[in-house]
Amino acid sequence: MTFTRSFRLLFIWPLILISTLVIGQEQQQEANIHQIIQQHSAEIFDSLVEIRRNFHRNPEAAGEEVKTSAKIIEYLQNLGLEVHQNIGGNGVVGILKTNKKGKKIAWRADIDALKTDLPDVVSYESKNKGVRHICGHDIHASVALGIANVLSKIKDQLSGTIYFIFQPAEENWQGAKAMIDDGLFEIIDPEEIYALHLSPMPEGIIATRAKNLFADYKVIQLKFDKKEDASELTNYVKNLLENLQNVTNDSPFWDMQTLMDPELGLINPNTIFKDYVTLNSEVFINENEENLIVKVALSASDPDKLNSLLKQLKSEISHSEFSEKLIEIQFTEEIALVLNDKKLTEDAIQQISEVYGKQSSINLHGIIPDGRSDDFAYFQQKIPGVYFLMGGSNYQKGIISMPHSPNFNVDENCIKTGVQYFSSLIAEKLK
Ligand SMILES: [Zn+2]
Ligand SMILES: [Zn+2]
């Protein structure tokens, strides 16, 4: 499909430049365990940066993560975790058991890099020509290793089990499925699952929302019987599809800057990114002797809107003069949606805010339009969980962590932030 991923990439990863937000100084003297977490995170920070740069220098594309996996396995084994490897390709699972029975929680990190000729912007650039960590999975893997390290140090204060899933091949959407198909959930049986992705928000902030974080995306195709001139039918179908869109062409919706606008953007309860249906490609018309085939990509903030669309369009067409002509209407492409569990999301935002200050953890009200999703969605179809966006930008230093963008770069301090916030989140659940 030509107008899917590459088209959608234009829209990915909105700049949620909430630059005025700084982590609150009100980090309170909460339970002792979080101070220990912060201390351990600070202690291992330099070594995690080292590991991250090693991943960055030696990136491996989807399906080729052999050396990356080996490094992960070695690190987890040194921590004393039970390690399973070659799950769904180069997938790795580390199991951290405490001495007490309790909740079973999974943390997932994706580990693959991207094939790209865009030159690297850092001094520790990729040594693997044509492959680069331009989506931040080197950071994701390092954060996960850091969480495993910190939690293994305090495991005597915890109960239950923590599973660390290192997933290959996220970029081609094959890794999560492959791991599941290869028996991942026969090895582990988590009750909750979490993951993060870097975003252009400032370092020190994480954000998410209950339910879907990204718009739903589907390609719809209508096939008509066409005996003679089809110009009227073509106009009718074009209109029918174009009228589905409820955002006007002159709306600030289309300006990426609006996503970060305090009034209209994602963080405001009255955001304009709350209830929308848009056409995400032109309406493609294909004619032959027999048939007229019409195709368009759509996205919607509410997945139910697209789910009921086939029925709705069928009904509308059946009441038109072209009711006899419709042969077939179907979705030819759909993506699995990242769907966050409501309660787990609310709990997570609250727990992280309580330890790291109100500004550390943001509840988004809007849904990122036409954003790319993540195959973490397949895990969420099995286990309730939450997908977080983690800020990696530092505007003062000119660092913007917009994944897949040519100048993609990360303030490595976010590694420490991620290790702290999410170690605290998991510890809070297993205390
Ligand atoms: Zn990516
Ligand atoms: Zn990614």
Coordinates of C-alpha atoms and ligand atoms in Angstrom, one line a residue:
M1 CA 0.0 0.0 0.0
T2 CA 1.6 3.2 -1.1
F3 CA -0.3 5.7 0.9
T4 CA 0.0 4.1 4.3
R5 CA 3.1 4.3 6.3
S6 CA 5.1 6.8 4.4
F7 CA 2.2 9.1 4.1
R8 CA 1.4 8.8 7.7
L9 CA 4.9 9.4 8.8
L10 CA 4.5 13.0 7.7
F11 CA 2.2 13.5 10.6
I12 CA 3.8 11.5 13.3
W13 CA 5.0 12.5 16.7
P14 CA 3.5 15.9 17.1
L15 CA 5.6 18.5 18.8
I16 CA 3.9 18.6 22.2
L17 CA 6.1 21.5 23.1
I18 CA 5.0 22.1 26.6
S19 CA 8.2 24.0 27.2
T20 CA 6.9 26.0 30.1
L21 CA 6.5 22.9 32.1
V22 CA 9.4 22.0 34.3
I23 CA 9.4 19.2 36.8
G24 CA 8.0 20.6 40.0
Q25 CA 10.4 21.1 42.8
E26 CA 7.8 19.6 45.1
Q27 CA 9.4 16.2 45.0
Q28 CA 8.1 15.2 48.4
Q29 CA 9.7 13.0 50.9
E30 CA 7.4 10.1 50.0
A31 CA 8.0 6.6 50.9
N32 CA 11.6 5.7 51.3
I33 CA 11.6 3.3 48.5
H34 CA 11.4 6.0 45.9
Q35 CA 14.4 7.8 47.3
I36 CA 16.4 4.6 47.1
I37 CA 15.2 4.2 43.4
Q38 CA 16.3 7.7 42.7
Q39 CA 19.7 7.1 44.2
H40 CA 20.2 3.8 42.4
S41 CA 19.1 5.4 39.1
A42 CA 21.6 8.2 39.6
E43 CA 24.4 5.7 40.4
I44 CA 23.9 3.6 37.2
F45 CA 23.1 6.6 34.9
D46 CA 26.6 6.9 33.4
S47 CA 26.8 3.2 32.7
L48 CA 23.3 3.3 31.0
V49 CA 24.5 6.2 28.8
E50 CA 27.5 4.1 27.9
I51 CA 25.2 1.2 27.0
R52 CA 22.8 3.4 25.0
R53 CA 25.7 4.8 23.0
N54 CA 26.9 1.3 22.3
F55 CA 23.5 0.4 21.0
H56 CA 23.5 3.6 19.0
R57 CA 26.9 2.9 17.4
N58 CA 25.8 -0.6 16.5
P59 CA 22.2 -0.3 15.3
E60 CA 20.5 -3.3 13.8
A61 CA 17.4 -3.1 11.7
A62 CA 14.1 -5.1 12.3
G63 CA 14.8 -8.8 12.3
E64 CA 18.6 -8.4 12.5
E65 CA 19.0 -7.6 16.2
V66 CA 21.5 -10.3 17.0
K67 CA 24.3 -8.3 18.7
T68 CA 21.7 -6.0 20.4
S69 CA 20.0 -9.1 21.9
A70 CA 23.3 -10.6 23.0
K71 CA 24.2 -7.4 24.9
I72 CA 20.8 -7.4 26.5
I73 CA 21.1 -11.1 27.5
E74 CA 24.5 -10.5 29.0
Y75 CA 23.3 -7.5 31.1
L76 CA 20.2 -9.4 32.4
Q77 CA 22.2 -12.5 33.3
N78 CA 24.7 -10.3 35.2
L79 CA 21.8 -9.0 37.2
G80 CA 20.8 -12.6 38.0
L81 CA 17.6 -12.6 36.1
E82 CA 16.2 -15.8 34.5
V83 CA 16.6 -15.1 30.7
H84 CA 14.8 -16.6 27.7
Q85 CA 16.0 -15.8 24.2
N86 CA 15.2 -16.2 20.5
I87 CA 11.5 -15.6 21.1
G88 CA 9.8 -14.6 17.9
G89 CA 13.2 -14.0 16.3
N90 CA 15.7 -12.0 18.4
G91 CA 13.2 -11.4 21.3
V92 CA 14.5 -11.7 24.9
V93 CA 12.7 -12.0 28.2
G94 CA 14.2 -11.4 31.6
I95 CA 12.3 -12.5 34.7
L96 CA 12.9 -10.8 38.0
K97 CA 11.4 -12.8 40.8
T98 CA 11.1 -11.6 44.3
N99 CA 10.9 -13.9 47.3
K100 CA 7.2 -13.1 47.9
K101 CA 4.1 -13.9 46.0
G102 CA 2.4 -10.9 44.4
K103 CA 1.4 -9.2 41.2
K104 CA 3.0 -10.0 37.9
I105 CA 3.9 -7.0 35.8
A106 CA 5.6 -6.8 32.4
W107 CA 7.7 -4.0 30.9
R108 CA 8.2 -4.0 27.2
A109 CA 11.0 -2.3 25.2
D110 CA 11.5 -2.4 21.5
I111 CA 15.1 -2.7 20.3
D112 CA 15.4 -2.4 16.5
A113 CA 16.8 0.5 14.5
L114 CA 15.7 1.8 11.1
K115 CA 17.2 1.5 7.7
T116 CA 17.9 5.1 6.6
D117 CA 20.6 7.0 4.8
L118 CA 20.0 10.2 6.9
P119 CA 23.3 11.0 8.4
D120 CA 23.6 10.8 12.2
V121 CA 23.8 14.0 14.2
V122 CA 25.8 12.8 17.2
S123 CA 29.5 12.2 17.8
Y124 CA 28.9 8.5 18.6
E125 CA 27.3 7.9 15.2
S126 CA 26.2 4.7 13.7
K127 CA 29.0 2.4 12.5
N128 CA 26.5 0.3 10.6
K129 CA 26.0 2.2 7.2
G130 CA 22.4 2.7 6.2
V131 CA 21.0 1.8 9.7
R132 CA 20.4 4.3 12.5
H133 CA 18.6 4.5 15.8
I134 CA 16.4 7.3 14.6
C135 CA 13.3 6.2 16.6
G136 CA 15.0 6.0 20.0
H137 CA 14.7 2.3 20.6
D138 CA 18.3 2.4 21.9
I139 CA 16.9 4.7 24.7
H140 CA 13.9 2.4 25.2
A141 CA 16.2 -0.7 25.7
S142 CA 18.6 1.2 28.0
V143 CA 15.7 2.4 30.2
A144 CA 14.3 -1.1 30.5
L145 CA 17.8 -2.4 31.4
G146 CA 18.0 0.4 34.0
I147 CA 14.6 -0.5 35.5
A148 CA 15.7 -4.2 35.7
N149 CA 18.9 -3.1 37.5
V150 CA 17.2 -0.8 40.0
L151 CA 14.3 -3.2 40.8
S152 CA 16.7 -6.1 41.2
K153 CA 18.6 -4.0 43.8
I154 CA 15.4 -3.5 45.9
K155 CA 13.7 -6.8 45.2
D156 CA 13.7 -7.7 48.9
Q157 CA 11.3 -4.9 49.5
L158 CA 9.0 -6.0 46.7
S159 CA 6.6 -8.9 46.2
G160 CA 5.6 -10.5 42.9
T161 CA 7.4 -10.9 39.5
I162 CA 8.5 -8.4 36.9
Y163 CA 9.0 -9.5 33.3
F164 CA 11.2 -7.5 30.9
I165 CA 10.3 -8.0 27.3
F166 CA 12.8 -6.9 24.7
Q167 CA 11.0 -6.9 21.4
P168 CA 12.6 -7.0 18.0
A169 CA 11.1 -5.8 14.7
E170 CA 8.8 -3.0 15.9
E171 CA 9.4 -0.9 12.9
N172 CA 7.9 -3.5 10.5
W173 CA 5.2 -4.4 13.0
Q174 CA 6.2 -8.0 13.1
G175 CA 8.0 -8.4 16.4
A176 CA 5.2 -8.3 18.9
K177 CA 3.1 -10.7 17.0
A178 CA 6.0 -13.0 16.4
M179 CA 6.8 -13.1 20.1
I180 CA 3.2 -13.9 21.0
D181 CA 3.0 -16.5 18.3
D182 CA 6.2 -18.1 19.5
G183 CA 4.7 -18.7 22.9
L184 CA 5.7 -15.6 24.9
F185 CA 2.6 -15.9 27.1
E186 CA 3.4 -19.5 27.9
I187 CA 6.7 -18.4 29.4
I188 CA 5.3 -15.4 31.2
D189 CA 1.8 -14.6 32.5
P190 CA 1.7 -10.9 33.3
E191 CA -1.4 -9.2 34.7
E192 CA -0.4 -5.8 33.5
I193 CA 1.9 -4.6 30.7
Y194 CA 3.6 -1.2 30.2
A195 CA 5.8 0.4 27.6
L196 CA 7.1 3.8 26.6
H197 CA 8.1 5.7 23.4
L198 CA 10.2 8.8 23.1
S199 CA 8.4 11.9 22.0
P200 CA 9.3 15.5 21.3
M201 CA 8.1 16.7 24.7
P202 CA 10.7 18.1 27.0
E203 CA 12.8 15.7 29.0
G204 CA 11.4 15.1 32.4
I205 CA 7.8 14.7 31.3
I206 CA 5.7 11.6 30.5
A207 CA 2.2 11.7 29.0
T208 CA -0.5 9.4 28.1
R209 CA -4.3 9.0 28.1
A210 CA -6.9 6.4 28.8
K211 CA -8.2 4.5 25.8
N212 CA -6.6 5.3 22.4
L213 CA -3.6 7.6 22.3
F214 CA -3.6 7.7 18.5
A215 CA -6.4 8.1 15.9
D216 CA -7.7 5.0 14.4
Y217 CA -6.7 4.4 10.8
K218 CA -8.3 2.4 8.1
V219 CA -8.3 2.2 4.3
I220 CA -11.8 1.7 2.8
Q221 CA -12.5 0.3 -0.6
L222 CA -15.8 0.4 -2.5
K223 CA -16.4 -1.6 -5.7
F224 CA -19.2 -0.8 -8.1
D225 CA -20.6 -2.4 -11.1
K226 CA -20.0 -0.1 -14.1
K227 CA -21.5 -0.7 -17.5
E228 CA -21.5 2.7 -19.1
D229 CA -20.1 6.1 -18.3
A230 CA -19.4 6.3 -14.6
S231 CA -18.8 10.0 -14.1
E232 CA -22.0 10.5 -12.1
L233 CA -21.3 7.6 -9.9
T234 CA -17.7 8.7 -9.4
N235 CA -18.9 12.2 -8.3
Y236 CA -21.5 10.7 -6.0
V237 CA -19.0 8.4 -4.2
K238 CA -16.3 11.1 -4.0
N239 CA -18.8 13.4 -2.3
L240 CA -20.1 10.7 0.0
L241 CA -16.5 10.0 1.2
E242 CA -15.5 13.7 1.4
N243 CA -18.5 14.5 3.5
L244 CA -17.3 12.1 6.2
Q245 CA -14.7 14.5 7.1
N246 CA -15.8 16.9 9.9
V247 CA -12.7 19.1 10.0
T248 CA -12.7 22.1 7.6
N249 CA -9.7 22.7 5.3
D250 CA -8.9 26.0 7.0
S251 CA -9.0 24.6 10.6
P252 CA -6.0 25.0 12.8
F253 CA -6.3 21.2 13.2
W254 CA -4.0 20.8 10.2
D255 CA -1.3 22.9 11.7
M256 CA 1.0 20.7 13.7
Q257 CA 1.8 23.5 16.0
T258 CA -1.8 23.4 17.3
L259 CA -1.2 20.1 18.9
M260 CA 0.9 21.9 21.6
D261 CA -1.4 24.9 21.9
P262 CA -2.5 25.3 25.5
E263 CA -6.1 26.2 24.4
L264 CA -6.7 24.0 21.4
G265 CA -4.0 21.3 21.8
L266 CA -3.8 17.9 23.3
I267 CA -3.5 18.9 27.0
N268 CA -6.6 21.0 27.1
P269 CA -9.9 19.4 28.1
N270 CA -11.5 21.4 25.3
T271 CA -9.0 20.4 22.7
I272 CA -10.0 20.3 19.0
F273 CA -8.3 16.9 18.8
K274 CA -11.1 15.1 20.6
D275 CA -13.8 14.3 18.0
Y276 CA -12.8 14.1 14.4
V277 CA -12.9 12.1 11.2
T278 CA -10.5 13.0 8.4
L279 CA -9.5 11.7 5.0
N280 CA -5.9 10.8 5.1
S281 CA -5.3 10.4 1.4
E282 CA -6.9 11.6 -1.8
V283 CA -9.8 9.6 -3.0
F284 CA -8.3 7.1 -5.5
I285 CA -10.4 6.1 -8.4
N286 CA -9.7 3.1 -10.5
E287 CA -11.8 2.2 -13.5
N288 CA -11.9 -0.8 -15.8
E289 CA -14.5 -2.1 -18.3
E290 CA -16.5 -3.8 -15.6
N291 CA -15.9 -1.9 -12.3
L292 CA -15.3 1.3 -10.6
I293 CA -13.1 0.9 -7.5
V294 CA -12.8 3.8 -5.1
K295 CA -10.3 3.8 -2.3
V296 CA -9.4 6.3 0.5
A297 CA -7.5 6.3 3.8
L298 CA -9.4 7.5 6.8
S299 CA -8.7 8.3 10.4
A300 CA -10.9 9.0 13.4
S301 CA -10.4 9.9 17.0
D302 CA -13.1 7.5 18.0
P303 CA -12.5 3.9 16.7
D304 CA -16.2 3.1 16.9
K305 CA -16.8 5.7 14.2
L306 CA -14.7 3.8 11.7
N307 CA -16.0 0.4 12.9
S308 CA -19.6 1.4 12.1
L309 CA -18.7 3.1 8.8
L310 CA -19.2 0.1 6.4
K311 CA -22.8 -0.3 7.7
Q312 CA -23.4 3.5 7.5
L313 CA -22.1 3.8 3.9
K314 CA -24.0 0.7 2.8
S315 CA -27.2 2.2 4.1
E316 CA -26.6 5.6 2.5
I317 CA -25.8 4.0 -0.9
S318 CA -28.8 1.7 -0.7
H319 CA -31.0 4.9 -0.5
S320 CA -29.4 6.4 -3.5
E321 CA -29.9 6.0 -7.2
F322 CA -26.8 3.8 -7.3
S323 CA -28.2 1.3 -4.8
E324 CA -28.0 -1.5 -7.4
K325 CA -24.4 -0.8 -8.4
L326 CA -22.6 -1.5 -5.2
I327 CA -20.8 -4.9 -5.3
E328 CA -18.6 -4.7 -2.3
I329 CA -17.4 -2.4 0.5
Q330 CA -14.6 -3.3 2.8
F331 CA -11.6 -2.2 4.8
T332 CA -8.5 -3.3 2.9
E333 CA -6.1 -2.1 5.6
E334 CA -6.4 -1.6 9.4
I335 CA -4.0 -1.1 12.2
A336 CA -4.1 -2.5 15.7
L337 CA -4.7 0.4 18.1
V338 CA -2.8 1.2 21.2
L339 CA -5.6 1.0 23.7
N340 CA -4.7 2.0 27.3
D341 CA -6.6 0.5 30.2
K342 CA -8.5 3.3 31.8
K343 CA -7.9 2.4 35.5
L344 CA -4.3 1.5 35.0
T345 CA -3.7 4.8 33.1
E346 CA -5.3 6.9 35.8
D347 CA -3.4 5.0 38.5
A348 CA -0.1 5.4 36.7
I349 CA -0.5 9.2 36.2
Q350 CA -1.5 9.6 39.8
Q351 CA 1.3 7.4 41.2
I352 CA 4.1 9.1 39.1
S353 CA 2.7 12.6 40.0
E354 CA 2.7 11.8 43.7
V355 CA 6.4 10.8 43.7
Y356 CA 7.8 13.2 41.0
G357 CA 5.5 16.2 41.1
K358 CA 2.4 17.2 39.3
Q359 CA 4.1 18.4 36.2
S360 CA 6.0 15.1 35.6
S361 CA 3.0 13.2 34.3
I362 CA 0.4 14.6 31.9
N363 CA -3.0 13.3 31.1
L364 CA -3.6 14.1 27.4
H365 CA -7.2 15.0 26.5
G366 CA -6.8 15.0 22.7
I367 CA -6.0 12.1 20.4
I368 CA -3.0 12.4 18.2
P369 CA -4.3 12.7 14.7
D370 CA -3.0 10.2 12.2
G371 CA -0.1 9.4 14.4
R372 CA 1.6 6.2 13.9
S373 CA 0.7 3.6 16.3
D374 CA 3.0 0.8 17.8
D375 CA 2.7 -2.9 17.6
F376 CA 2.6 -2.9 21.4
A377 CA -1.1 -2.9 20.5
Y378 CA -0.9 -6.7 20.1
F379 CA 0.3 -7.1 23.6
Q380 CA -2.5 -4.9 24.9
Q381 CA -5.0 -7.1 23.1
K382 CA -3.9 -9.9 25.5
I383 CA -3.0 -8.0 28.7
P384 CA -4.3 -4.7 30.0
G385 CA -1.6 -2.1 29.9
V386 CA -0.5 1.5 29.3
Y387 CA 1.7 3.0 26.6
F388 CA 3.5 6.2 27.7
L389 CA 5.1 9.0 25.7
M390 CA 8.3 10.1 27.3
G391 CA 9.9 13.5 26.5
G392 CA 13.4 13.5 25.2
S393 CA 13.8 17.1 23.9
N394 CA 15.9 19.9 25.4
Y395 CA 14.9 23.0 23.5
Q396 CA 17.6 25.1 25.2
K397 CA 20.2 22.8 23.8
G398 CA 18.5 22.5 20.4
I399 CA 17.7 18.8 20.9
I400 CA 14.4 17.7 19.5
S401 CA 13.5 14.1 19.9
M402 CA 11.1 13.7 17.0
P403 CA 11.4 10.1 15.9
H404 CA 12.1 9.4 12.3
S405 CA 13.0 13.1 11.7
P406 CA 16.5 13.8 10.1
N407 CA 17.8 15.7 13.1
F408 CA 16.4 13.3 15.7
N409 CA 18.4 13.6 18.9
V410 CA 17.8 12.9 22.5
D411 CA 18.7 14.5 25.8
E412 CA 20.1 11.4 27.5
N413 CA 19.0 12.6 30.9
C414 CA 15.6 11.1 29.9
I415 CA 17.2 7.7 30.5
K416 CA 17.4 8.5 34.2
T417 CA 13.9 10.0 34.2
G418 CA 12.5 6.9 32.6
V419 CA 14.3 4.6 35.0
Q420 CA 13.2 6.6 38.0
Y421 CA 9.5 7.2 37.1
F422 CA 8.8 3.6 35.9
S423 CA 10.8 1.9 38.6
S424 CA 8.8 3.9 41.1
L425 CA 5.5 3.0 39.3
I426 CA 6.3 -0.7 39.3
A427 CA 7.6 -0.6 42.9
E428 CA 4.5 1.2 44.0
K429 CA 2.4 -1.7 42.6
L430 CA 4.6 -4.4 44.1
K431 CA 5.3 -2.8 47.5
Ligands
ZN1 ZN 10.0 4.1 14.4
ZN2 ZN 9.7 3.6 17.6

